[in-house]
Every structure is written in structure tokens, then in C-alpha cells.
Tab-separated table of N, CA and C in Angstrom:
chain	number	residue	atom	x	y	z
H	1	MET	N	-3.341	-23.043	1.972
H	1	MET	CA	-2.583	-23.145	3.201
H	1	MET	C	-2.913	-21.954	4.112
H	2	GLN	N	-3.218	-22.224	5.350
H	2	GLN	CA	-3.552	-21.184	6.305
H	2	GLN	C	-2.290	-20.452	6.774
H	3	PRO	N	-2.367	-19.129	6.904
H	3	PRO	CA	-1.202	-18.404	7.413
H	3	PRO	C	-0.959	-18.736	8.884
H	4	ASN	N	0.280	-18.657	9.307
H	4	ASN	CA	0.644	-18.877	10.700
H	4	ASN	C	0.369	-17.580	11.459
H	5	LEU	N	-0.801	-17.490	12.074
H	5	LEU	CA	-1.228	-16.248	12.713
H	5	LEU	C	-0.319	-15.837	13.869
H	6	GLU	N	0.221	-16.793	14.587
H	6	GLU	CA	1.113	-16.452	15.694
H	6	GLU	C	2.375	-15.761	15.176
H	7	SER	N	2.964	-16.302	14.124
H	7	SER	CA	4.168	-15.715	13.536
H	7	SER	C	3.870	-14.355	12.904
H	8	ILE	N	2.745	-14.255	12.208
H	8	ILE	CA	2.344	-12.989	11.582
H	8	ILE	C	2.114	-11.933	12.656
H	9	SER	N	1.413	-12.278	13.711
H	9	SER	CA	1.147	-11.336	14.794
H	9	SER	C	2.442	-10.871	15.449
H	10	SER	N	3.359	-11.798	15.693
H	10	SER	CA	4.637	-11.447	16.292
H	10	SER	C	5.405	-10.465	15.405
H	11	SER	N	5.489	-10.753	14.111
H	11	SER	CA	6.179	-9.856	13.179
H	11	SER	C	5.505	-8.492	13.114
H	12	TYR	N	4.174	-8.517	13.031
H	12	TYR	CA	3.424	-7.271	12.918
H	12	TYR	C	3.669	-6.368	14.129
H	13	HIS	N	3.584	-6.928	15.320
H	13	HIS	CA	3.755	-6.114	16.526
H	13	HIS	C	5.208	-5.721	16.758
H	14	HIS	N	6.145	-6.567	16.418
H	14	HIS	CA	7.571	-6.272	16.616
H	14	HIS	C	8.113	-5.341	15.527
H	15	ASP	N	7.853	-5.683	14.260
H	15	ASP	CA	8.456	-4.959	13.137
H	15	ASP	C	7.559	-3.867	12.555
H	16	GLY	N	6.256	-3.991	12.761
H	16	GLY	CA	5.329	-3.028	12.186
H	16	GLY	C	4.779	-3.471	10.839
H	17	PHE	N	5.164	-4.648	10.387
H	17	PHE	CA	4.655	-5.215	9.146
H	17	PHE	C	4.779	-6.728	9.242
H	18	ALA	N	4.069	-7.422	8.365
H	18	ALA	CA	4.154	-8.882	8.315
H	18	ALA	C	3.745	-9.342	6.926
H	19	PHE	N	4.287	-10.446	6.500
H	19	PHE	CA	3.895	-11.069	5.243
H	19	PHE	C	2.798	-12.074	5.544
H	20	ILE	N	1.661	-11.926	4.871
H	20	ILE	CA	0.560	-12.857	5.154
H	20	ILE	C	0.360	-13.855	4.026
H	21	GLY	N	1.195	-13.788	3.006
H	21	GLY	CA	1.097	-14.733	1.902
H	21	GLY	C	0.179	-14.226	0.805
H	22	GLN	N	-0.040	-15.077	-0.161
H	22	GLN	CA	-0.839	-14.704	-1.321
H	22	GLN	C	-2.309	-14.631	-0.948
H	23	ILE	N	-2.927	-13.484	-1.202
H	23	ILE	CA	-4.345	-13.330	-0.857
H	23	ILE	C	-5.242	-13.295	-2.090
H	24	LEU	N	-4.649	-13.198	-3.281
H	24	LEU	CA	-5.434	-13.239	-4.512
H	24	LEU	C	-5.111	-14.515	-5.266
H	25	ASP	N	-6.138	-15.175	-5.772
H	25	ASP	CA	-5.886	-16.339	-6.617
H	25	ASP	C	-5.577	-15.842	-8.035
H	26	PRO	N	-5.111	-16.706	-8.928
H	26	PRO	CA	-4.734	-16.253	-10.276
H	26	PRO	C	-5.858	-15.515	-11.015
H	27	GLY	N	-7.096	-15.960	-10.845
H	27	GLY	CA	-8.211	-15.270	-11.493
H	27	GLY	C	-8.419	-13.863	-10.944
H	28	GLU	N	-8.288	-13.729	-9.623
H	28	GLU	CA	-8.421	-12.402	-9.011
H	28	GLU	C	-7.273	-11.492	-9.443
H	29	ILE	N	-6.072	-12.036	-9.542
H	29	ILE	CA	-4.938	-11.225	-10.014
H	29	ILE	C	-5.219	-10.722	-11.422
H	30	ALA	N	-5.693	-11.600	-12.293
H	30	ALA	CA	-6.020	-11.186	-13.662
H	30	ALA	C	-7.103	-10.108	-13.664
H	31	SER	N	-8.116	-10.267	-12.814
H	31	SER	CA	-9.188	-9.266	-12.729
H	31	SER	C	-8.663	-7.934	-12.201
H	32	PHE	N	-7.780	-7.980	-11.196
H	32	PHE	CA	-7.208	-6.746	-10.654
H	32	PHE	C	-6.319	-6.070	-11.693
H	33	ARG	N	-5.555	-6.843	-12.442
H	33	ARG	CA	-4.724	-6.244	-13.499
H	33	ARG	C	-5.601	-5.567	-14.548
H	34	ALA	N	-6.712	-6.198	-14.899
H	34	ALA	CA	-7.640	-5.587	-15.866
H	34	ALA	C	-8.238	-4.301	-15.295
H	35	GLU	N	-8.566	-4.298	-14.011
H	35	GLU	CA	-9.104	-3.082	-13.392
H	35	GLU	C	-8.040	-1.984	-13.346
H	36	GLU	N	-6.800	-2.340	-13.026
H	36	GLU	CA	-5.727	-1.336	-13.023
H	36	GLU	C	-5.587	-0.728	-14.409
H	37	ALA	N	-5.619	-1.542	-15.452
H	37	ALA	CA	-5.510	-1.032	-16.826
H	37	ALA	C	-6.699	-0.130	-17.163
H	38	ARG	N	-7.869	-0.475	-16.663
H	38	ARG	CA	-9.073	0.338	-16.914
H	38	ARG	C	-8.968	1.701	-16.238
H	39	PHE	N	-8.461	1.738	-15.006
H	39	PHE	CA	-8.387	3.000	-14.268
H	39	PHE	C	-7.143	3.829	-14.600
H	40	ARG	N	-6.106	3.211	-15.131
H	40	ARG	CA	-4.836	3.918	-15.351
H	40	ARG	C	-4.992	5.220	-16.138
H	41	PRO	N	-5.682	5.248	-17.282
H	41	PRO	CA	-5.704	6.496	-18.063
H	41	PRO	C	-6.672	7.559	-17.556
H	42	ALA	N	-7.463	7.253	-16.537
H	42	ALA	CA	-8.525	8.177	-16.116
H	42	ALA	C	-8.402	8.516	-14.644
H	43	PRO	N	-7.702	9.612	-14.303
H	43	PRO	CA	-7.601	9.993	-12.888
H	43	PRO	C	-8.979	10.174	-12.255
H	44	MET	N	-9.081	9.769	-11.007
H	44	MET	CA	-10.309	9.910	-10.250
H	44	MET	C	-10.307	11.284	-9.564
H	45	ARG	N	-11.411	11.622	-8.943
H	45	ARG	CA	-11.561	12.929	-8.310
H	45	ARG	C	-10.460	13.222	-7.287
H	46	ASN	N	-10.034	12.230	-6.509
H	46	ASN	CA	-9.062	12.452	-5.436
H	46	ASN	C	-7.615	12.218	-5.847
H	47	ASP	N	-7.373	11.833	-7.101
H	47	ASP	CA	-6.013	11.525	-7.528
H	47	ASP	C	-5.202	12.796	-7.715
H	48	GLN	N	-3.901	12.679	-7.472
H	48	GLN	CA	-3.033	13.848	-7.505
H	48	GLN	C	-1.769	13.574	-8.323
H	49	ASP	N	-1.910	12.996	-9.497
H	49	ASP	CA	-0.745	12.706	-10.313
H	49	ASP	C	-0.078	14.005	-10.737
H	50	ALA	N	1.236	14.056	-10.578
H	50	ALA	CA	2.001	15.198	-11.066
H	50	ALA	C	2.194	15.039	-12.572
H	51	VAL	N	2.331	16.148	-13.269
H	51	VAL	CA	2.589	16.110	-14.703
H	51	VAL	C	3.880	15.333	-14.938
H	52	GLY	N	3.829	14.343	-15.815
H	52	GLY	CA	5.006	13.549	-16.125
H	52	GLY	C	5.345	12.495	-15.095
H	53	ALA	N	4.495	12.319	-14.096
H	53	ALA	CA	4.776	11.344	-13.035
H	53	ALA	C	4.834	9.938	-13.612
H	54	ARG	N	5.684	9.129	-13.049
H	54	ARG	CA	5.777	7.728	-13.427
H	54	ARG	C	5.138	6.848	-12.371
H	55	THR	N	4.600	7.454	-11.331
H	55	THR	CA	3.833	6.729	-10.331
H	55	THR	C	2.439	7.345	-10.302
H	56	LEU	N	1.440	6.519	-10.555
H	56	LEU	CA	0.058	6.979	-10.615
H	56	LEU	C	-0.707	6.459	-9.405
H	57	PHE	N	-1.627	7.258	-8.915
H	57	PHE	CA	-2.449	6.896	-7.768
H	57	PHE	C	-3.910	6.960	-8.198
H	58	ARG	N	-4.616	5.850	-8.051
H	58	ARG	CA	-6.049	5.793	-8.330
H	58	ARG	C	-6.733	5.417	-7.029
H	59	SER	N	-7.562	6.324	-6.533
H	59	SER	CA	-8.052	6.236	-5.150
H	59	SER	C	-9.529	5.901	-5.043
H	60	GLN	N	-9.876	5.329	-3.887
H	60	GLN	CA	-11.249	4.988	-3.494
H	60	GLN	C	-11.934	4.119	-4.550
H	61	LEU	N	-11.248	3.077	-4.957
H	61	LEU	CA	-11.692	2.247	-6.063
H	61	LEU	C	-12.882	1.352	-5.744
H	62	CYS	N	-13.159	1.068	-4.488
H	62	CYS	CA	-14.326	0.245	-4.151
H	62	CYS	C	-15.613	0.893	-4.636
H	63	SER	N	-15.609	2.207	-4.726
H	63	SER	CA	-16.798	2.919	-5.193
H	63	SER	C	-17.053	2.706	-6.683
H	64	TYR	N	-16.038	2.267	-7.432
H	64	TYR	CA	-16.136	2.175	-8.876
H	64	TYR	C	-15.933	0.771	-9.425
H	65	SER	N	-15.556	-0.168	-8.583
H	65	SER	CA	-15.200	-1.498	-9.069
H	65	SER	C	-15.771	-2.599	-8.179
H	66	PRO	N	-16.732	-3.359	-8.691
H	66	PRO	CA	-17.246	-4.489	-7.920
H	66	PRO	C	-16.169	-5.559	-7.677
H	67	VAL	N	-15.217	-5.684	-8.591
H	67	VAL	CA	-14.126	-6.653	-8.439
H	67	VAL	C	-13.294	-6.311	-7.208
H	68	ILE	N	-12.889	-5.066	-7.099
H	68	ILE	CA	-12.069	-4.623	-5.966
H	68	ILE	C	-12.883	-4.654	-4.678
H	69	ARG	N	-14.116	-4.191	-4.754
H	69	ARG	CA	-14.983	-4.179	-3.569
H	69	ARG	C	-15.181	-5.599	-3.020
H	70	ALA	N	-15.355	-6.585	-3.892
H	70	ALA	CA	-15.575	-7.965	-3.447
H	70	ALA	C	-14.368	-8.486	-2.657
H	71	VAL	N	-13.167	-8.238	-3.157
H	71	VAL	CA	-11.978	-8.711	-2.438
H	71	VAL	C	-11.759	-7.891	-1.164
H	72	ALA	N	-11.930	-6.576	-1.254
H	72	ALA	CA	-11.695	-5.720	-0.083
H	72	ALA	C	-12.645	-6.053	1.068
H	73	THR	N	-13.859	-6.454	0.755
H	73	THR	CA	-14.843	-6.696	1.805
H	73	THR	C	-15.040	-8.169	2.157
H	74	ASN	N	-14.527	-9.081	1.315
H	74	ASN	CA	-14.713	-10.515	1.573
H	74	ASN	C	-13.459	-11.347	1.307
H	75	GLY	N	-12.315	-10.705	1.147
H	75	GLY	CA	-11.093	-11.403	0.755
H	75	GLY	C	-10.485	-12.269	1.841
H	76	ARG	N	-9.560	-13.122	1.410
H	76	ARG	CA	-8.887	-14.058	2.314
H	76	ARG	C	-8.018	-13.362	3.357
H	77	HIS	N	-7.702	-12.113	3.174
H	77	HIS	CA	-6.866	-11.367	4.121
H	77	HIS	C	-7.621	-10.966	5.389
H	78	LEU	N	-8.932	-10.968	5.357
H	78	LEU	CA	-9.706	-10.402	6.460
H	78	LEU	C	-9.584	-11.186	7.765
H	79	ASP	N	-9.444	-12.498	7.694
H	79	ASP	CA	-9.245	-13.271	8.927
H	79	ASP	C	-7.950	-12.848	9.617
H	80	THR	N	-6.900	-12.630	8.824
H	80	THR	CA	-5.623	-12.209	9.397
H	80	THR	C	-5.725	-10.794	9.945
H	81	VAL	N	-6.346	-9.899	9.194
H	81	VAL	CA	-6.530	-8.524	9.671
H	81	VAL	C	-7.303	-8.527	10.975
H	82	SER	N	-8.366	-9.295	11.047
H	82	SER	CA	-9.168	-9.379	12.271
H	82	SER	C	-8.344	-9.922	13.439
H	83	ALA	N	-7.496	-10.899	13.163
H	83	ALA	CA	-6.643	-11.450	14.219
H	83	ALA	C	-5.649	-10.405	14.730
H	84	LEU	N	-5.239	-9.484	13.871
H	84	LEU	CA	-4.256	-8.467	14.259
H	84	LEU	C	-4.870	-7.266	14.969
H	85	ILE	N	-6.037	-6.827	14.517
H	85	ILE	CA	-6.586	-5.582	15.071
H	85	ILE	C	-7.965	-5.728	15.692
H	86	GLY	N	-8.550	-6.917	15.624
H	86	GLY	CA	-9.858	-7.124	16.216
H	86	GLY	C	-10.941	-7.260	15.158
H	87	PRO	N	-12.133	-7.673	15.579
H	87	PRO	CA	-13.189	-8.013	14.636
H	87	PRO	C	-13.943	-6.826	14.033
H	88	ASP	N	-13.828	-5.667	14.630
H	88	ASP	CA	-14.573	-4.502	14.127
H	88	ASP	C	-13.726	-3.796	13.071
H	89	ILE	N	-13.906	-4.199	11.818
H	89	ILE	CA	-13.099	-3.697	10.706
H	89	ILE	C	-13.954	-2.771	9.850
H	90	ALA	N	-13.402	-1.628	9.528
H	90	ALA	CA	-14.054	-0.694	8.610
H	90	ALA	C	-13.097	-0.435	7.452
H	91	LEU	N	-13.574	-0.618	6.253
H	91	LEU	CA	-12.772	-0.334	5.072
H	91	LEU	C	-12.742	1.176	4.884
H	92	PHE	N	-11.547	1.728	4.884
H	92	PHE	CA	-11.416	3.174	4.828
H	92	PHE	C	-10.947	3.672	3.462
H	93	TYR	N	-10.045	2.941	2.822
H	93	TYR	CA	-9.407	3.482	1.633
H	93	TYR	C	-8.916	2.362	0.743
H	94	THR	N	-9.138	2.472	-0.548
H	94	THR	CA	-8.567	1.545	-1.518
H	94	THR	C	-7.843	2.355	-2.583
H	95	GLN	N	-6.757	1.779	-3.088
H	95	GLN	CA	-5.935	2.551	-4.006
H	95	GLN	C	-5.072	1.619	-4.852
H	96	PHE	N	-4.942	1.954	-6.140
H	96	PHE	CA	-3.895	1.378	-6.975
H	96	PHE	C	-2.756	2.372	-7.009
H	97	VAL	N	-1.542	1.903	-6.780
H	97	VAL	CA	-0.341	2.698	-6.988
H	97	VAL	C	0.393	2.011	-8.135
H	98	THR	N	0.423	2.656	-9.281
H	98	THR	CA	1.026	2.077	-10.474
H	98	THR	C	2.342	2.776	-10.747
H	99	LYS	N	3.417	2.002	-10.740
H	99	LYS	CA	4.741	2.537	-11.047
H	99	LYS	C	5.065	2.164	-12.482
H	100	LEU	N	5.041	3.167	-13.350
H	100	LEU	CA	5.278	2.941	-14.771
H	100	LEU	C	6.773	2.779	-15.038
H	101	PRO	N	7.142	1.876	-15.922
H	101	PRO	CA	8.572	1.672	-16.196
H	101	PRO	C	9.134	2.758	-17.096
H	102	ASP	N	10.317	3.233	-16.781
H	102	ASP	CA	11.076	4.079	-17.693
H	102	ASP	C	12.516	4.250	-17.228
H	103	GLY	N	12.862	3.663	-16.087
H	103	GLY	CA	14.237	3.713	-15.610
H	103	GLY	C	14.593	4.988	-14.875
H	104	ASP	N	13.687	5.975	-14.801
H	104	ASP	CA	13.967	7.225	-14.112
H	104	ASP	C	13.337	7.140	-12.723
H	105	PHE	N	14.115	6.630	-11.761
H	105	PHE	CA	13.568	6.400	-10.432
H	105	PHE	C	13.120	7.693	-9.756
H	106	ALA	N	13.728	8.822	-10.073
H	106	ALA	CA	13.343	10.081	-9.436
H	106	ALA	C	11.910	10.458	-9.795
H	107	ARG	N	11.473	10.164	-11.017
H	107	ARG	CA	10.106	10.503	-11.420
H	107	ARG	C	9.085	9.561	-10.806
H	108	GLY	N	9.504	8.392	-10.351
H	108	GLY	CA	8.592	7.446	-9.747
H	108	GLY	C	8.755	7.344	-8.243
H	109	GLU	N	9.504	8.268	-7.675
H	109	GLU	CA	9.791	8.218	-6.245
H	109	GLU	C	8.536	8.420	-5.404
H	110	PHE	N	8.471	7.664	-4.327
H	110	PHE	CA	7.450	7.865	-3.303
H	110	PHE	C	8.227	7.909	-1.994
H	111	PRO	N	8.452	9.106	-1.441
H	111	PRO	CA	9.369	9.277	-0.306
H	111	PRO	C	8.962	8.488	0.935
H	112	TRP	N	9.927	8.336	1.849
H	112	TRP	CA	9.656	7.687	3.122
H	112	TRP	C	8.486	8.385	3.802
H	113	HIS	N	7.554	7.602	4.313
H	113	HIS	CA	6.390	8.140	5.011
H	113	HIS	C	5.774	7.025	5.853
H	114	GLN	N	4.873	7.400	6.701
H	114	GLN	CA	3.998	6.457	7.380
H	114	GLN	C	2.623	6.654	6.745
H	115	ASP	N	1.943	5.562	6.462
H	115	ASP	CA	0.661	5.690	5.772
H	115	ASP	C	-0.278	6.654	6.478
H	116	LEU	N	-0.288	6.647	7.798
H	116	LEU	CA	-1.193	7.534	8.531
H	116	LEU	C	-0.709	8.984	8.561
H	117	GLY	N	0.444	9.261	7.972
H	117	GLY	CA	0.898	10.643	7.856
H	117	GLY	C	0.040	11.450	6.899
H	118	TYR	N	-0.671	10.754	6.030
H	118	TYR	CA	-1.512	11.427	5.046
H	118	TYR	C	-2.921	11.708	5.551
H	119	VAL	N	-3.362	10.967	6.547
H	119	VAL	CA	-4.696	11.176	7.096
H	119	VAL	C	-4.726	10.605	8.513
H	120	ALA	N	-5.304	11.327	9.412
H	120	ALA	CA	-5.345	10.888	10.812
H	120	ALA	C	-6.497	9.910	11.017
H	121	ILE	N	-6.180	8.754	11.576
H	121	ILE	CA	-7.180	7.765	11.953
H	121	ILE	C	-6.905	7.416	13.408
H	122	GLU	N	-7.926	7.486	14.225
H	122	GLU	CA	-7.771	7.166	15.643
H	122	GLU	C	-8.598	5.932	15.974
H	123	PRO	N	-8.108	5.038	16.777
H	123	PRO	CA	-6.751	5.012	17.303
H	123	PRO	C	-5.767	4.487	16.252
H	124	LEU	N	-4.558	4.985	16.296
H	124	LEU	CA	-3.558	4.627	15.296
H	124	LEU	C	-3.270	3.134	15.261
H	125	LEU	N	-3.262	2.476	16.392
H	125	LEU	CA	-2.918	1.060	16.427
H	125	LEU	C	-3.986	0.176	15.799
H	126	LYS	N	-5.136	0.734	15.515
H	126	LYS	CA	-6.202	-0.053	14.914
H	126	LYS	C	-6.284	0.115	13.395
H	127	ALA	N	-5.352	0.841	12.798
H	127	ALA	CA	-5.344	1.012	11.350
H	127	ALA	C	-4.290	0.091	10.744
H	128	ILE	N	-4.626	-0.508	9.622
H	128	ILE	CA	-3.707	-1.438	8.983
H	128	ILE	C	-3.801	-1.273	7.472
H	129	THR	N	-2.683	-1.372	6.804
H	129	THR	CA	-2.632	-1.337	5.347
H	129	THR	C	-2.351	-2.742	4.845
H	130	VAL	N	-3.113	-3.179	3.863
H	130	VAL	CA	-2.846	-4.457	3.199
H	130	VAL	C	-2.341	-4.107	1.806
H	131	TRP	N	-1.075	-4.388	1.568
H	131	TRP	CA	-0.451	-4.073	0.283
H	131	TRP	C	-0.349	-5.349	-0.535
H	132	VAL	N	-0.836	-5.308	-1.765
H	132	VAL	CA	-0.842	-6.465	-2.649
H	132	VAL	C	-0.095	-6.095	-3.926
H	133	ALA	N	0.904	-6.880	-4.284
H	133	ALA	CA	1.626	-6.665	-5.541
H	133	ALA	C	0.937	-7.463	-6.640
H	134	LEU	N	0.679	-6.822	-7.774
H	134	LEU	CA	0.069	-7.523	-8.905
H	134	LEU	C	1.119	-8.057	-9.872
H	135	ASP	N	2.356	-7.656	-9.677
H	135	ASP	CA	3.499	-8.159	-10.440
H	135	ASP	C	4.587	-8.516	-9.444
H	136	ASP	N	5.541	-9.340	-9.872
H	136	ASP	CA	6.705	-9.598	-9.029
H	136	ASP	C	7.414	-8.269	-8.804
H	137	VAL	N	7.781	-7.970	-7.562
H	137	VAL	CA	8.461	-6.713	-7.262
H	137	VAL	C	9.727	-6.962	-6.459
H	138	ASP	N	10.734	-6.160	-6.778
H	138	ASP	CA	12.005	-6.172	-6.048
H	138	ASP	C	12.636	-4.790	-6.208
H	139	GLU	N	13.907	-4.671	-5.866
H	139	GLU	CA	14.582	-3.375	-5.893
H	139	GLU	C	14.702	-2.793	-7.305
H	140	THR	N	14.618	-3.622	-8.323
H	140	THR	CA	14.802	-3.131	-9.690
H	140	THR	C	13.546	-2.528	-10.298
H	141	ASN	N	12.391	-2.781	-9.688
H	141	ASN	CA	11.164	-2.269	-10.308
H	141	ASN	C	10.201	-1.614	-9.320
H	142	GLY	N	10.716	-1.083	-8.231
H	142	GLY	CA	9.888	-0.237	-7.385
H	142	GLY	C	9.159	-0.903	-6.257
H	143	CYS	N	9.738	-1.916	-5.633
H	143	CYS	CA	9.074	-2.518	-4.474
H	143	CYS	C	9.003	-1.510	-3.323
H	144	VAL	N	8.124	-1.796	-2.400
H	144	VAL	CA	8.008	-1.005	-1.181
H	144	VAL	C	9.214	-1.313	-0.293
H	145	TRP	N	9.673	-0.308	0.431
H	145	TRP	CA	10.730	-0.470	1.436
H	145	TRP	C	10.124	-0.129	2.788
H	146	VAL	N	10.569	-0.820	3.828
H	146	VAL	CA	10.053	-0.600	5.176
H	146	VAL	C	11.199	-0.410	6.162
H	147	GLN	N	10.876	0.247	7.274
H	147	GLN	CA	11.814	0.443	8.383
H	147	GLN	C	11.302	-0.380	9.557
H	148	PRO	N	11.829	-1.603	9.766
H	148	PRO	CA	11.342	-2.435	10.864
H	148	PRO	C	11.417	-1.703	12.209
H	149	GLY	N	10.328	-1.765	12.946
H	149	GLY	CA	10.269	-1.182	14.278
H	149	GLY	C	9.978	0.306	14.328
H	150	SER	N	9.903	0.951	13.184
H	150	SER	CA	9.714	2.411	13.197
H	150	SER	C	8.368	2.819	13.781
H	151	HIS	N	7.411	1.923	13.807
H	151	HIS	CA	6.089	2.239	14.365
H	151	HIS	C	6.121	2.435	15.874
H	152	HIS	N	7.178	1.944	16.529
H	152	HIS	CA	7.258	2.077	17.983
H	152	HIS	C	7.401	3.535	18.424
H	153	GLY	N	7.845	4.399	17.524
H	153	GLY	CA	7.972	5.821	17.841
H	153	GLY	C	6.691	6.597	17.631
H	154	GLY	N	5.625	5.902	17.240
H	154	GLY	CA	4.356	6.579	16.990
H	154	GLY	C	4.369	7.292	15.648
H	155	LEU	N	3.329	8.054	15.417
H	155	LEU	CA	3.207	8.790	14.166
H	155	LEU	C	4.170	9.970	14.190
H	156	LEU	N	5.053	10.002	13.212
H	156	LEU	CA	6.045	11.066	13.117
H	156	LEU	C	5.460	12.284	12.430
H	157	SER	N	6.084	13.422	12.639
H	157	SER	CA	5.674	14.647	11.968
H	157	SER	C	6.099	14.562	10.498
H	158	HIS	N	5.148	14.705	9.604
H	158	HIS	CA	5.404	14.635	8.168
H	158	HIS	C	5.526	16.040	7.593
H	159	GLN	N	6.414	16.172	6.636
H	159	GLN	CA	6.622	17.439	5.952
H	159	GLN	C	6.465	17.216	4.451
H	160	GLN	N	6.121	18.267	3.721
H	160	GLN	CA	6.067	18.165	2.262
H	160	GLN	C	7.474	17.852	1.753
H	161	ALA	N	7.587	16.840	0.868
H	161	ALA	CA	8.895	16.372	0.405
H	161	ALA	C	9.667	17.469	-0.333
H	162	HIS	N	8.996	18.202	-1.212
H	162	HIS	CA	9.555	19.376	-1.867
H	162	HIS	C	8.412	20.187	-2.457
H	163	ALA	N	8.695	21.395	-2.887
H	163	ALA	CA	7.656	22.367	-3.228
H	163	ALA	C	6.735	21.928	-4.362
H	164	ASP	N	7.209	21.119	-5.295
H	164	ASP	CA	6.385	20.774	-6.455
H	164	ASP	C	5.752	19.384	-6.360
H	165	THR	N	5.464	18.934	-5.144
H	165	THR	CA	4.823	17.634	-4.968
H	165	THR	C	3.843	17.669	-3.805
H	166	TRP	N	2.893	16.768	-3.831
H	166	TRP	CA	1.979	16.590	-2.697
H	166	TRP	C	2.512	15.539	-1.735
H	167	HIS	N	3.602	14.855	-2.113
H	167	HIS	CA	4.156	13.801	-1.259
H	167	HIS	C	4.662	14.365	0.065
H	168	LEU	N	4.421	13.605	1.104
H	168	LEU	CA	4.946	13.922	2.423
H	168	LEU	C	6.136	13.013	2.702
H	169	THR	N	6.969	13.418	3.636
H	169	THR	CA	8.107	12.586	3.987
H	169	THR	C	8.451	12.752	5.461
H	170	VAL	N	9.195	11.784	5.964
H	170	VAL	CA	9.712	11.809	7.331
H	170	VAL	C	11.189	11.458	7.265
H	171	PRO	N	11.965	11.946	8.227
H	171	PRO	CA	13.377	11.537	8.252
H	171	PRO	C	13.482	10.082	8.708
H	172	VAL	N	14.426	9.355	8.115
H	172	VAL	CA	14.652	7.967	8.503
H	172	VAL	C	16.128	7.750	8.789
H	173	THR	N	16.394	6.735	9.559
H	173	THR	CA	17.760	6.335	9.844
H	173	THR	C	17.985	4.988	9.181
H	174	GLY	N	19.016	4.889	8.380
H	174	GLY	CA	19.311	3.636	7.686
H	174	GLY	C	18.585	3.526	6.371
H	175	ASP	N	18.806	2.403	5.712
H	175	ASP	CA	18.271	2.206	4.382
H	175	ASP	C	16.917	1.491	4.348
H	176	GLY	N	16.519	0.882	5.458
H	176	GLY	CA	15.323	0.075	5.445
H	176	GLY	C	15.574	-1.244	4.741
H	177	ILE	N	14.487	-1.989	4.533
H	177	ILE	CA	14.618	-3.250	3.829
H	177	ILE	C	13.570	-3.322	2.719
H	178	PRO	N	13.937	-3.929	1.590
H	178	PRO	CA	12.979	-4.052	0.495
H	178	PRO	C	11.947	-5.144	0.778
H	179	VAL	N	10.730	-4.921	0.327
H	179	VAL	CA	9.682	-5.923	0.442
H	179	VAL	C	9.536	-6.565	-0.937
H	180	ARG	N	10.204	-7.685	-1.114
H	180	ARG	CA	10.178	-8.414	-2.382
H	180	ARG	C	8.983	-9.371	-2.363
H	181	LEU	N	8.147	-9.281	-3.379
H	181	LEU	CA	6.965	-10.139	-3.438
H	181	LEU	C	6.821	-10.762	-4.828
H	182	LYS	N	6.237	-11.919	-4.854
H	182	LYS	CA	5.885	-12.607	-6.098
H	182	LYS	C	4.421	-12.409	-6.363
């Protein structure tokens, strides 16, 4: 089923995010899960896992995984991305964010931020993040939360969340909304 590009574009420009539907087929999901398991125990050069962290970051995976590179450069999401930001697309960053279960949400916290707070990309309106859940996610297991419309204020000033982390954060108003995905 083709995504409704008009509705997606409207949501993206109004809210700062949009749901584009399932972009991985069951075989690709299985392959991505296998790749996540392969990369989980071995931090990459750019990874910054804190000791005891329950959230792991594995970065720039296209350089190490033909499976990820194939989807990132030829996946079903690219038509929608092109419709949102134009045809000149450059893949900048790939990453697995793995939230390990243990019930201690503080150890798996990823503070409020804007993705571009971590690295400057110009022009800002031409950068887009495609987030894919490999498991069902909701409030009980670490889904992403968003602040609809927060992009209208531009890139906010980010500060280090606290002294013993590399995480950045921004002040937010309200609770945001959870991004529940299957």
C-alpha cells in the first residue's frame, strides 16, 4: 500500500514528524535484528556507551553492514523522504539505538533533544531522520517521545544533560506524545 504523501507532508510540516508506515518487510526486519545482535557486544569507533548503560548506540553502520546499507540507500522510505525534502538526498548517519530491558528507566534515559543538536547540518530544513522500530514499542519499553510543532522554533541551544554523560538536552514544555509503533 502506498503512503498518503499529502497527509504525511502535512503532518511533517505542521508537527515536525510523520508516520510513513512499515518500511521493512518481515525478512528485512529479521535481517536487521540479526545485525543489531551482531553489533550489540562490539562498540564501534564513534560509540559512546556509558559504563552500565542500558541504552547502546552503534553508529555509522552502513560502513559495516551490506544489509543496512541496502535498505538505507534503496529502501521503500526514500520516495517519501524525497517527497518531503527534495530529490537530492545524501545519507549522513546510520545508527542502532538498543534499549536493553531491566526496568531501570534512568539508566536507559535519552533526554529531550533535537537530532540536529548533536551535529550541525545546513540547511536544517533539509535534514530528516527516519526512525524504524524493530520491536513493538510503547511507553512501557522505551518508545520515542516527540513534541509536536517544536521544530517551528528552529534549532534550540543544547546543553550537556549532566556531568557524567555525553547526552545533550533542551528544555521542553509539556510531556510530549509517545510514538507507539508495531
